[in-house]
Coordinates of C-alpha atoms in Angstrom, one line a residue:
X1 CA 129.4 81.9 65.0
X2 CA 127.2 79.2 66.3
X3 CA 123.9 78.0 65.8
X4 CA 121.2 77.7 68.2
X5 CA 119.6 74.6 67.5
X6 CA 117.3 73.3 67.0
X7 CA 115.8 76.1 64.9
X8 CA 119.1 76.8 63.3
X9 CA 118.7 80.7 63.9
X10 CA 122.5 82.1 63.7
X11 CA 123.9 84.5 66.0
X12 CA 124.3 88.0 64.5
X13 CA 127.3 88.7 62.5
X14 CA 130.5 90.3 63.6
X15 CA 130.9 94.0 62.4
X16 CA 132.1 94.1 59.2
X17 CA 135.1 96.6 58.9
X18 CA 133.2 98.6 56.1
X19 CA 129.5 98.9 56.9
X20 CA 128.1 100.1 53.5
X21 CA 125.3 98.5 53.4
X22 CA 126.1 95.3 51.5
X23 CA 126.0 93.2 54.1
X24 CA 124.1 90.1 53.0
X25 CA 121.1 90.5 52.2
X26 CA 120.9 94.5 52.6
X27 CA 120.1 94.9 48.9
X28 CA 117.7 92.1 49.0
X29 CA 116.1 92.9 52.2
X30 CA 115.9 89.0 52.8
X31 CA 117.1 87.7 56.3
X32 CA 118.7 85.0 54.8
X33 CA 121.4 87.2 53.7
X34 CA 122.0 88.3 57.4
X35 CA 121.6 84.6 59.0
X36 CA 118.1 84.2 60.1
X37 CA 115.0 82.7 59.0
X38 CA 111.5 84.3 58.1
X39 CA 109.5 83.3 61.0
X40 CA 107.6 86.6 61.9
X41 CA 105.1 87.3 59.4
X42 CA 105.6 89.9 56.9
X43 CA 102.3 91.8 55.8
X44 CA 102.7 95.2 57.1
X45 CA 102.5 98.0 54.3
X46 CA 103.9 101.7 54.8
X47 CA 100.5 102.6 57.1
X48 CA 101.1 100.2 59.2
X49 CA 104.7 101.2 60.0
X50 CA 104.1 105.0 60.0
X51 CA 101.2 103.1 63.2
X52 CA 103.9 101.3 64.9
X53 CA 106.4 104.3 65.2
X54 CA 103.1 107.1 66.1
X55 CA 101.4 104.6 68.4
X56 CA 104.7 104.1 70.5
X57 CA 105.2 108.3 70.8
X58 CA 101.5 108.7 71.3
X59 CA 101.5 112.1 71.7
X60 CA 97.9 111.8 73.3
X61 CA 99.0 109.4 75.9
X62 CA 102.4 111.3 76.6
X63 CA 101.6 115.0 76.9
X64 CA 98.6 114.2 78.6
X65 CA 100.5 111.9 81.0
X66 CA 103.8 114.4 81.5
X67 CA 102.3 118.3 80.4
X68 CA 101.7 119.1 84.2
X69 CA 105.1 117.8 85.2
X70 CA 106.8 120.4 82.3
X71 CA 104.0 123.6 83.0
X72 CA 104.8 123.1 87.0
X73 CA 108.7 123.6 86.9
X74 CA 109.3 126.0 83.7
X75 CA 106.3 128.0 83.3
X76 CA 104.1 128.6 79.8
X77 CA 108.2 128.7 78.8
X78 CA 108.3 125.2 78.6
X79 CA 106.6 125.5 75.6
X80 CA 110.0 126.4 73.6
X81 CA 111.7 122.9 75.1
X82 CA 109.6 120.7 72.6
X83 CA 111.4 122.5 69.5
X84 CA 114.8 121.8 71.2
X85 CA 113.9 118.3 72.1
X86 CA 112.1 117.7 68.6
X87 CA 115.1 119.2 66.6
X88 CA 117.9 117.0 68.4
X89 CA 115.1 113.7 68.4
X90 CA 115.6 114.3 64.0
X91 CA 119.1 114.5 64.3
X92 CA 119.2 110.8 66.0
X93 CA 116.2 109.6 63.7
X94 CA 118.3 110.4 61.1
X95 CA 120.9 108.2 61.9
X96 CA 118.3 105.7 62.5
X97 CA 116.9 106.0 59.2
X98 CA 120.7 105.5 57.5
X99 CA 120.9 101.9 59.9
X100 CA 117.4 101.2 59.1
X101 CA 117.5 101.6 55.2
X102 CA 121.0 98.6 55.4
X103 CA 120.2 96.3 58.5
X104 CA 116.3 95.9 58.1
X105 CA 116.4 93.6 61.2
X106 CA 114.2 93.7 64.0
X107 CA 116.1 94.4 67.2
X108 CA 117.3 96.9 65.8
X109 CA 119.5 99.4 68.2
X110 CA 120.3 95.4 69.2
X111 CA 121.7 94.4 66.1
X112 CA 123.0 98.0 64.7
X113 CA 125.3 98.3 67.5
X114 CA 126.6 94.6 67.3
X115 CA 127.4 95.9 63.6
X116 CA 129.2 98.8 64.6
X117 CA 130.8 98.1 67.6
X118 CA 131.8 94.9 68.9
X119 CA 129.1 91.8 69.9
X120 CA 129.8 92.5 73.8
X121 CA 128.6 96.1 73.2
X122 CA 126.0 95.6 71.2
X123 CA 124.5 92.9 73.7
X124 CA 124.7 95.6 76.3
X125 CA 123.0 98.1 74.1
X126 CA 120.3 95.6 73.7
X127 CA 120.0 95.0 77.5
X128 CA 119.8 98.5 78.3
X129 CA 117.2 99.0 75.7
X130 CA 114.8 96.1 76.2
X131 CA 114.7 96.6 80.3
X132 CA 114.2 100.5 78.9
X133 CA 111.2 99.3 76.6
X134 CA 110.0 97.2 79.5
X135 CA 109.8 100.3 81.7
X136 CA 108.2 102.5 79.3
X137 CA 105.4 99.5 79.3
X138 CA 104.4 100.3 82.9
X139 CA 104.8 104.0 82.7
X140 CA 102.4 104.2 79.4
X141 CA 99.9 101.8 81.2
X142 CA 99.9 104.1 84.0
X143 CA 98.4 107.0 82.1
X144 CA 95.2 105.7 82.3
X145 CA 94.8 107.3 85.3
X146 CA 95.6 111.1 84.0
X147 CA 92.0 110.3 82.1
X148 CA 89.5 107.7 82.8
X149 CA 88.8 109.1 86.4
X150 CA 87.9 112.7 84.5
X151 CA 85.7 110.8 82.1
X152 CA 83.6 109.1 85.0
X153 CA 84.4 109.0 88.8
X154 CA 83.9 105.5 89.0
X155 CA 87.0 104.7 87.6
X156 CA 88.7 106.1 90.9
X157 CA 88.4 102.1 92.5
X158 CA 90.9 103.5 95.0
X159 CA 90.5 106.2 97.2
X160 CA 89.0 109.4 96.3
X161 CA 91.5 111.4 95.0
X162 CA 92.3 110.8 91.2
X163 CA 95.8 113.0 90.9
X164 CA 98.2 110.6 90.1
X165 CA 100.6 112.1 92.7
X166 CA 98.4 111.3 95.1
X167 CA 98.5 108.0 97.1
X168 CA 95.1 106.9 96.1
X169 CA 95.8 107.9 93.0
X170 CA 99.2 106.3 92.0
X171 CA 97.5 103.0 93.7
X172 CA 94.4 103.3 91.4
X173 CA 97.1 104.2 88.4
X174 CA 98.7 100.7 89.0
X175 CA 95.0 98.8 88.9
X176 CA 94.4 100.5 86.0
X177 CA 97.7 100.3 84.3
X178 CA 97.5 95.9 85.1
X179 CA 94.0 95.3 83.5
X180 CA 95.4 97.2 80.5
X181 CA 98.6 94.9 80.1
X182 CA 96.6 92.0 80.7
X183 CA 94.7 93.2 77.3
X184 CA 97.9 93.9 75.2
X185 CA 99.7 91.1 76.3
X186 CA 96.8 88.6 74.7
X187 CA 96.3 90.8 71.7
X188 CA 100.6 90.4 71.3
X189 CA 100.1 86.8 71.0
X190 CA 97.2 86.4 69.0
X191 CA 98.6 86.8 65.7
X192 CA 100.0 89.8 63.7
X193 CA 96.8 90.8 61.5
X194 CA 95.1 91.8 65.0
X195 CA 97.9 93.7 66.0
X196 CA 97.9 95.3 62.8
X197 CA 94.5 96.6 62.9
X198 CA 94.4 97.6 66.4
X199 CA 97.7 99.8 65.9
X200 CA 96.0 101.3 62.5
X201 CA 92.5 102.3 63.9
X202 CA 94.6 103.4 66.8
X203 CA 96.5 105.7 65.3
X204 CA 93.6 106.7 62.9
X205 CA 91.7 107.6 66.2
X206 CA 94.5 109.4 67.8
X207 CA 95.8 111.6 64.7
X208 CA 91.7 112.5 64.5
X209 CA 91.7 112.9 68.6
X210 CA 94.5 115.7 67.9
X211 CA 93.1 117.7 65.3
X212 CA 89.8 118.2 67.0
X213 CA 91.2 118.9 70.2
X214 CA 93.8 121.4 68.7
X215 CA 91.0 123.3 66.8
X216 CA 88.6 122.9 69.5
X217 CA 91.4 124.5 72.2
X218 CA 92.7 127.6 69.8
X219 CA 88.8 128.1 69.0
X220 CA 88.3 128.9 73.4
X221 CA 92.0 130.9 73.5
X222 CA 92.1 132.9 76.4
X223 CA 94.9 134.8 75.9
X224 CA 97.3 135.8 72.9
X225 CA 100.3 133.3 71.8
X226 CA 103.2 135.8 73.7
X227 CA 102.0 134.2 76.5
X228 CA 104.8 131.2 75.8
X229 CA 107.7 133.9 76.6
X230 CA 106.9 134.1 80.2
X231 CA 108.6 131.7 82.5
X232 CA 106.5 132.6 85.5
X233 CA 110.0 133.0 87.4
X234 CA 111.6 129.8 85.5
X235 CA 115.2 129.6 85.4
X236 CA 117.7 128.1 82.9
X237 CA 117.5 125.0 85.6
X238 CA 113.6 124.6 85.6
X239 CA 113.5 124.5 81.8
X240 CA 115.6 122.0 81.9
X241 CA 113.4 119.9 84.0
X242 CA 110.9 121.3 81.8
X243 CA 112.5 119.9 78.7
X244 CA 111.1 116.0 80.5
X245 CA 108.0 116.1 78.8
X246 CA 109.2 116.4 75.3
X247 CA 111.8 113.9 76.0
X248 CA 109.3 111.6 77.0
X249 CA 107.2 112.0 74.2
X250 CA 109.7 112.2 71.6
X251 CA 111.5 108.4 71.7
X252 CA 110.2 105.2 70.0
X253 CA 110.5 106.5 66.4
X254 CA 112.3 103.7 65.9
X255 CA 109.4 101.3 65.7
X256 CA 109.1 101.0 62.6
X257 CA 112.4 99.6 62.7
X258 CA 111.9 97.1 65.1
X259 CA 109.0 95.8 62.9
X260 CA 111.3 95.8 59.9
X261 CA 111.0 91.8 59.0
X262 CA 107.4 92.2 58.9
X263 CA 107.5 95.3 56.7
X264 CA 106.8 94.7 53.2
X265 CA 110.1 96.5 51.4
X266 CA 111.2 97.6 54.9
X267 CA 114.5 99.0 53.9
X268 CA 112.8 101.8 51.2
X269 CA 109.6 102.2 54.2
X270 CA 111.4 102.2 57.7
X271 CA 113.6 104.9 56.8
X272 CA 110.4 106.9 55.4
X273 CA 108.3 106.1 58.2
X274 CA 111.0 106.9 61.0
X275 CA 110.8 110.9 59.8
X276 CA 107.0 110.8 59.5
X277 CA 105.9 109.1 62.6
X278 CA 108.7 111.7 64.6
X279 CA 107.7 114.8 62.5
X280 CA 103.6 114.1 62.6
X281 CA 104.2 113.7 66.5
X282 CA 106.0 116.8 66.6
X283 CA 103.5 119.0 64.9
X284 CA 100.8 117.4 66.8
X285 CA 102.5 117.8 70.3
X286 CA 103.4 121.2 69.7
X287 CA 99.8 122.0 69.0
X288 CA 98.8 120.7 71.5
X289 CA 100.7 122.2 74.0
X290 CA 100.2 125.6 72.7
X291 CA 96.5 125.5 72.6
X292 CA 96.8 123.9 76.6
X293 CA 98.1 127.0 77.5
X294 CA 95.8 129.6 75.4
X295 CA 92.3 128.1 76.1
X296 CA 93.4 127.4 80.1
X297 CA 91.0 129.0 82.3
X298 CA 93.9 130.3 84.7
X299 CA 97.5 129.8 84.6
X300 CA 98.1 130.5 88.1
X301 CA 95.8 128.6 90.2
X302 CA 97.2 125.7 90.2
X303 CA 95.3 123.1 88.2
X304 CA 97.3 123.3 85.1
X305 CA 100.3 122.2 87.3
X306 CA 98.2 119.7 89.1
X307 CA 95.9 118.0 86.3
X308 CA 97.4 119.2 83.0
X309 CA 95.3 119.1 79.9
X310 CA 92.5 117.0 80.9
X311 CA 91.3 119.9 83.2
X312 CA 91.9 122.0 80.4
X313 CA 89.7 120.1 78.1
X314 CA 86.7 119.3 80.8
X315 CA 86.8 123.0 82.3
X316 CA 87.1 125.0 79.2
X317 CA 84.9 122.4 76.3
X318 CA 81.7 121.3 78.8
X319 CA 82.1 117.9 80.4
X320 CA 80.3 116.4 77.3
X321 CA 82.7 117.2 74.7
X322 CA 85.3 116.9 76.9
X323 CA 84.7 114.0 78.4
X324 CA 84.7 112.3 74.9
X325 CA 88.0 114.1 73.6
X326 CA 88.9 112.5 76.6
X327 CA 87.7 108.6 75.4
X328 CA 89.5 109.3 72.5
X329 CA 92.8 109.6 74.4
X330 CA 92.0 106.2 76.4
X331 CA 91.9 104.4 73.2
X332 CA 95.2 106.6 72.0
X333 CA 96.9 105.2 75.4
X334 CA 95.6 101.8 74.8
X335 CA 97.3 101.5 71.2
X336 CA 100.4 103.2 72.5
X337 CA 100.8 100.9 75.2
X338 CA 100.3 98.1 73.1
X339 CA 103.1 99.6 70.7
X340 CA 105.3 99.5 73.0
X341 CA 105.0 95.8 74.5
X342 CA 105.2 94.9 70.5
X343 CA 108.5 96.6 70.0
X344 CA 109.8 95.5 73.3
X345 CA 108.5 92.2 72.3
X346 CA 110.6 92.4 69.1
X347 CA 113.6 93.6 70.9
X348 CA 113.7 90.5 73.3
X349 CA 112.8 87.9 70.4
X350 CA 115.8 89.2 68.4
X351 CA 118.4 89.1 71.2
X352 CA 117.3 85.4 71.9
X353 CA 117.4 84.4 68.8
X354 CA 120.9 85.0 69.0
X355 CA 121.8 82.9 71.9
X356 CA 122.2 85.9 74.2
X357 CA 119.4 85.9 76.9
X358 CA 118.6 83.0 79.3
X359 CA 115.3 81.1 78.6
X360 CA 116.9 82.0 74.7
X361 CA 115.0 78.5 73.2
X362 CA 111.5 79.7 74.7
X363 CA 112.1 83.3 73.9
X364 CA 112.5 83.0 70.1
X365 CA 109.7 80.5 69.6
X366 CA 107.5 81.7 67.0
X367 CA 104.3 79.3 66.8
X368 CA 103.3 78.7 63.1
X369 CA 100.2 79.3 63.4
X370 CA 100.4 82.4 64.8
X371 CA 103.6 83.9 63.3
X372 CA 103.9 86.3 67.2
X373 CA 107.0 85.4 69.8
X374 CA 104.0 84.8 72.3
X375 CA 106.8 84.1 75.3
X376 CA 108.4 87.0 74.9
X377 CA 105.2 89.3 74.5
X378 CA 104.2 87.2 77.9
X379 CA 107.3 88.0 79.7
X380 CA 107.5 92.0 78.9
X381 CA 103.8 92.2 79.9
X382 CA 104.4 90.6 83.2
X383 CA 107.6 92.3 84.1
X384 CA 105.9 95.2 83.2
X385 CA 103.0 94.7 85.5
X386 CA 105.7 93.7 88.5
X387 CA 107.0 97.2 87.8
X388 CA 103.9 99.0 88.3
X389 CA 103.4 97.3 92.0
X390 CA 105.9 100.3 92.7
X391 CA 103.5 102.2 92.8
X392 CA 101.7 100.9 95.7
X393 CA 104.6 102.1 97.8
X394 CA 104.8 106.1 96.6
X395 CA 103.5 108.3 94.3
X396 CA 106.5 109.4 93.4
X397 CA 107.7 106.3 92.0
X398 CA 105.1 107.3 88.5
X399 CA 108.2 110.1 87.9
X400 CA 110.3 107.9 88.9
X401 CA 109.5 105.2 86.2
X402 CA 108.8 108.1 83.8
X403 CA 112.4 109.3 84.2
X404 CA 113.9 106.5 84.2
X405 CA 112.9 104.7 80.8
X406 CA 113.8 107.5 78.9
X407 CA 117.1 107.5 80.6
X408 CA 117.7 103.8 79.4
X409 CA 116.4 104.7 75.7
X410 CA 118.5 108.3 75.5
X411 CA 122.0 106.1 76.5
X412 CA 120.8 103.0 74.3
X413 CA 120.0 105.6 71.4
X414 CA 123.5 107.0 72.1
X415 CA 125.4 103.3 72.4
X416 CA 124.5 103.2 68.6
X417 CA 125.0 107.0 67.4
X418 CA 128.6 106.7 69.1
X419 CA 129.9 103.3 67.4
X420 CA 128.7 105.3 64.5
X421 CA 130.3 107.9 64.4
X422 CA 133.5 106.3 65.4
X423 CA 132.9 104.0 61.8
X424 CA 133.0 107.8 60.1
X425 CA 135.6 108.7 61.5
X426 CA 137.6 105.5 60.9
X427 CA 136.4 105.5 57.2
X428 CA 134.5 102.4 57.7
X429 CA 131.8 103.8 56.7
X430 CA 130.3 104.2 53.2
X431 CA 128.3 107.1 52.4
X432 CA 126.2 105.8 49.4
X433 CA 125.9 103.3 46.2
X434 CA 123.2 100.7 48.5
X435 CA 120.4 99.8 46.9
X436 CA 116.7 99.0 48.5
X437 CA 114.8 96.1 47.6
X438 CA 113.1 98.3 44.4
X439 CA 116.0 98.7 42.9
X440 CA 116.8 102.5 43.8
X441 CA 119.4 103.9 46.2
X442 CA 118.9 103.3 49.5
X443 CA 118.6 106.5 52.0
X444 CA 121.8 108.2 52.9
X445 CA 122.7 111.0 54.4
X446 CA 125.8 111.6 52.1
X447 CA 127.9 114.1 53.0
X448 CA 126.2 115.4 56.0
X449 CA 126.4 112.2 57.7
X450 CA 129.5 113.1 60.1
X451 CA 128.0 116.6 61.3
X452 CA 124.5 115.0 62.3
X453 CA 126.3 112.1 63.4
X454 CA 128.0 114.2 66.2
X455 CA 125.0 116.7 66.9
X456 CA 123.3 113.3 67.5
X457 CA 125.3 111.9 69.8
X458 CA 126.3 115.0 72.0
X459 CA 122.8 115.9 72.2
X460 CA 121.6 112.4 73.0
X461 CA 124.5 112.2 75.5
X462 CA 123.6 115.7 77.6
X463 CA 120.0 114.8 77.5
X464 CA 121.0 111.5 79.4
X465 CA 122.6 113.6 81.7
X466 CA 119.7 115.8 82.4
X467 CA 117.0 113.2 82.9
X468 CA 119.6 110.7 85.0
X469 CA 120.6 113.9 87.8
X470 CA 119.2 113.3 90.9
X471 CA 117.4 116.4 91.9
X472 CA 115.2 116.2 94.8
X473 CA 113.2 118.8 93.6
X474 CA 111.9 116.5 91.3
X475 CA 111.8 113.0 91.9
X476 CA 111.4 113.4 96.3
X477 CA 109.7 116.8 96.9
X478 CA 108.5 115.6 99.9
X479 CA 111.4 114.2 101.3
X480 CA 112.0 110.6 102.8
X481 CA 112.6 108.7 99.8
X482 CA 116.1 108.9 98.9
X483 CA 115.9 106.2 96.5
X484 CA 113.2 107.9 94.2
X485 CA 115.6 110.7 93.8
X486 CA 118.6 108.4 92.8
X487 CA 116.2 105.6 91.5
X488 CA 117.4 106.5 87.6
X489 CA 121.0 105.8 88.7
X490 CA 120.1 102.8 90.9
X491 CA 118.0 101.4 88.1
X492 CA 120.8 101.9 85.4
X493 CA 123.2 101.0 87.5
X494 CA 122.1 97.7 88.8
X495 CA 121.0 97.0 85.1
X496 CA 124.4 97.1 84.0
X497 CA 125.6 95.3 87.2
X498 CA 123.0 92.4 86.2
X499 CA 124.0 92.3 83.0
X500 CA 127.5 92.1 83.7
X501 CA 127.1 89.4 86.1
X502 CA 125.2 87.4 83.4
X503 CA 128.3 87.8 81.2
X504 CA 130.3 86.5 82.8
X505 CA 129.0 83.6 84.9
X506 CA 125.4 83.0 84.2
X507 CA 125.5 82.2 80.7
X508 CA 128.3 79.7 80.5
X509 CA 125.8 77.4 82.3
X510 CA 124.3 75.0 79.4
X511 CA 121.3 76.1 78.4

């Protein structure tokens, strides 16, 4: 185990051969008991974590963003995919909640699977998951477009069509989507308090957003509930395509994680705030997409399939009121998008401050004064931005990105359920008897840990499957652009093929 000098940060630890939570500092919660120094600043309290883990799931942002995709291939049926989605999401979380509660590190599916597997595989998990995090920048940025036009035309500065499938409209999604990363790039390098605040009133205005919007929608139903039994002709297949837009919305509960060395007591409030920020979003999606489909004007002429919930809201609540429940999601998008270049931001910091990514020495620089890795925050929100320039060529490529960050996050989330399950099985792993930094026992899952365990990772695993199959239903409907339908395996693929490459002959350059 080297140092990286001149800071003196260690590399992570090898896995020990009994992960029970003793490792170092895990009792403590001090990162001097895992190698590293405090540099990130640690003021966040239990609110602020439950912000980080709702703002990244943002189920304003995401259901507005994805509900036409899942209404448009499985019907008012899709409905019953969020349960499914939601149910196997808390199986993983759980798992999450176990790692987070004895390796309060940021970076954390990073350094979890470096714990559990070997450091090779857990530097791959970490690859796979930061370029996933950088994707799911661009695609969150891009749902500006699904409202601002509806609020006023004028935000259409391309073209005249506003349907993000559209080619005026994916363009004018990418113009938006830049000016909005230029925004939470600078407020991810100011310094820690602002990001703080921003994620908190955020998430106050989203969680607010929902519940007026959920009353407001079951207040002008159209029809009776039964109406989410019919699958307008929707087959086992179609619900499965369906099943995209709670898979979208439902990853990123792992934020709180990720912020965990600037959590005060972060091994008693991660795990905590991991189950609330998944189980709020949830509740709130679920609503939400229930009263989508009862206060709709029509469910068969189209425009639900088309335009999702903001022609919901504008057609069935006035343009006034809708138009401002519509404001309310902007600022939702804005903090979610901002979320997510933080915890990226985090993910990126921690794998260079191991040594393990090119540039490693500028990465992990944390100015004093500021206490935010403001390279790293710079270099997601420009990547980021380069992604969205995809959009520019094809509308399709807004699925295309969709798809394919929650690809990367399923078989990241799965690169750590796995080496964790293998520890059970092996008897590495040690149910109980940790202690958080109050004192008490730290959360375990006991005796149920092997059976979630495996539900976990078999469900994470078929989901992976489902969002990577190239169906050209989906991702080239119109035909022509063979890479958009294969672009989640091309994408993964050459991922891995970089990564590889930088294994084995990049990084023994001196740095």
């Amino acid at each position: 185990m080297t140092a990286t000098a001149p800071s003196q940060k260690r590399a992570a630890p090898a896995p020990s051969d009994s992960p029970d939570g003793a490792d170092g500092g895990a009792r403590s919660g001090e990162l001097a008991g895992f190698g590293y120094q405090q540099e990130l600043r640690r003021r966040m309290g239990p609110y602020a974590s439950f912000a980080a883990g709702f703002s990244f799931i943002s189920v304003l942002t995401t259901v507005f963003q994805f509900f036409a995709l899942g209404y448009s291939f499985g019907g008012p049926a899709f409905f019953w995919t969020w349960p499914v989605v939601l149910a196997g999401q808390l199986l993983v979380a759980a798992c999450f909640a176990e790692l987070a509660a004895r390796y309060p590190i940021a970076g954390a599916v990073y350094q979890w699977s470096t714990r559990l597997a070997t450091p090779a595989f857990g530097w791959f998990a970490g690859w796979i998951m930061v370029i996933g995090r950088i994707v799911v920048v661009g695609a969150a940025a891009l749902a500006l477009q699904a409202v601002l036009p509806a609020i006023w035309p004028g935000f259409q500065l391309v073209g005249d069509d506003p349907s993000p499938t559209s080619p005026s409209g994916a363009a004018n999604a990418a113009l938006l989507g830049l000016v909005l990363l230029a925004l939470t790039t600078l407020v991810n390098v100011l310094d820690n308090r602002v990001l703080t605040v921003v994620n908190t009133v955020g998430v106050t205005a989203e969680i607010t957003g929902v519940a007026l919007i959920v009353a407001l929608l079951l207040t002008h139903a159209q029809r009776e509930p039964s109406i989410v039994l019919e699958t307008g002709g929707a087959g086992t297949g179609a619900l499965l395509v369906g099943a995209f837009t709670a898979a979208y919305v439902l990853i990123g509960f792992e934020s709180a994680s990720e912020m965990s060395e600037e959590t005060v007591n972060p091994q008693r409030t991660a795990p905590r705030t991991t189950f609330t920020a998944l189980t709020t979003s949830g509740v709130c999606g679920g609503l939400l997409l229930l009263g989508g489909l009862l206060a709709a004007p029509s469910l068969s002429d189209g425009q639900l399939g088309a335009d999702g919930l903001s022609y919901v809201l504008t057609s069935t609540l006035g343009d006034g009121v809708g138009r401002l429940l519509l404001a309310d999601v902007v600022v939702a998008i804005c903090a979610a998008t901002l979320a997510i270049q933080t915890s990226a931001t985090r993910m990126l910091y921690s794998m260079a401050r191991d040594g393990q990514l090119p540039y490693a020495r500028a990465l992990s620089a944390v100015p004093a004064r500021t206490g935010m890795p403001a390279v790293s925050a710079v270099v997601v929100g420009v990547l980021a931005a380069l992604l969205l320039l995809l959009n520019f060529l094809s509308p399709e490529a807004l699925l295309a990105i969709g798809t394919t960050c929650i690809v990367m996050v399923y078989l990241a989330y799965a690169m750590v359920t796995g080496p964790m399950l293998v520890a059970r099985l092996r008897g590495r792993w040690v149910r109980s008897g940790a202690l958080d930094e109050t004192g008490r026992p730290a959360f375990s899952l006991g005796r149920w840990g092997l059976p979630i365990n495996a539900l976990a990772l078999v469900y994470g695993l078929f989901m992976t499957v489902n969002l990577a199959w190239p169906r050209a239903e989906v991702y080239d409907p119109n035909g022509g652009h063979w890479y958009f339908q294969w672009f989640s395996l091309l994408f993964v693929g050459g991922s891995l093929a970089l990564g590889t490459a930088y294994r084995l002959f990049l990084r023994r350059r001196p740095r």
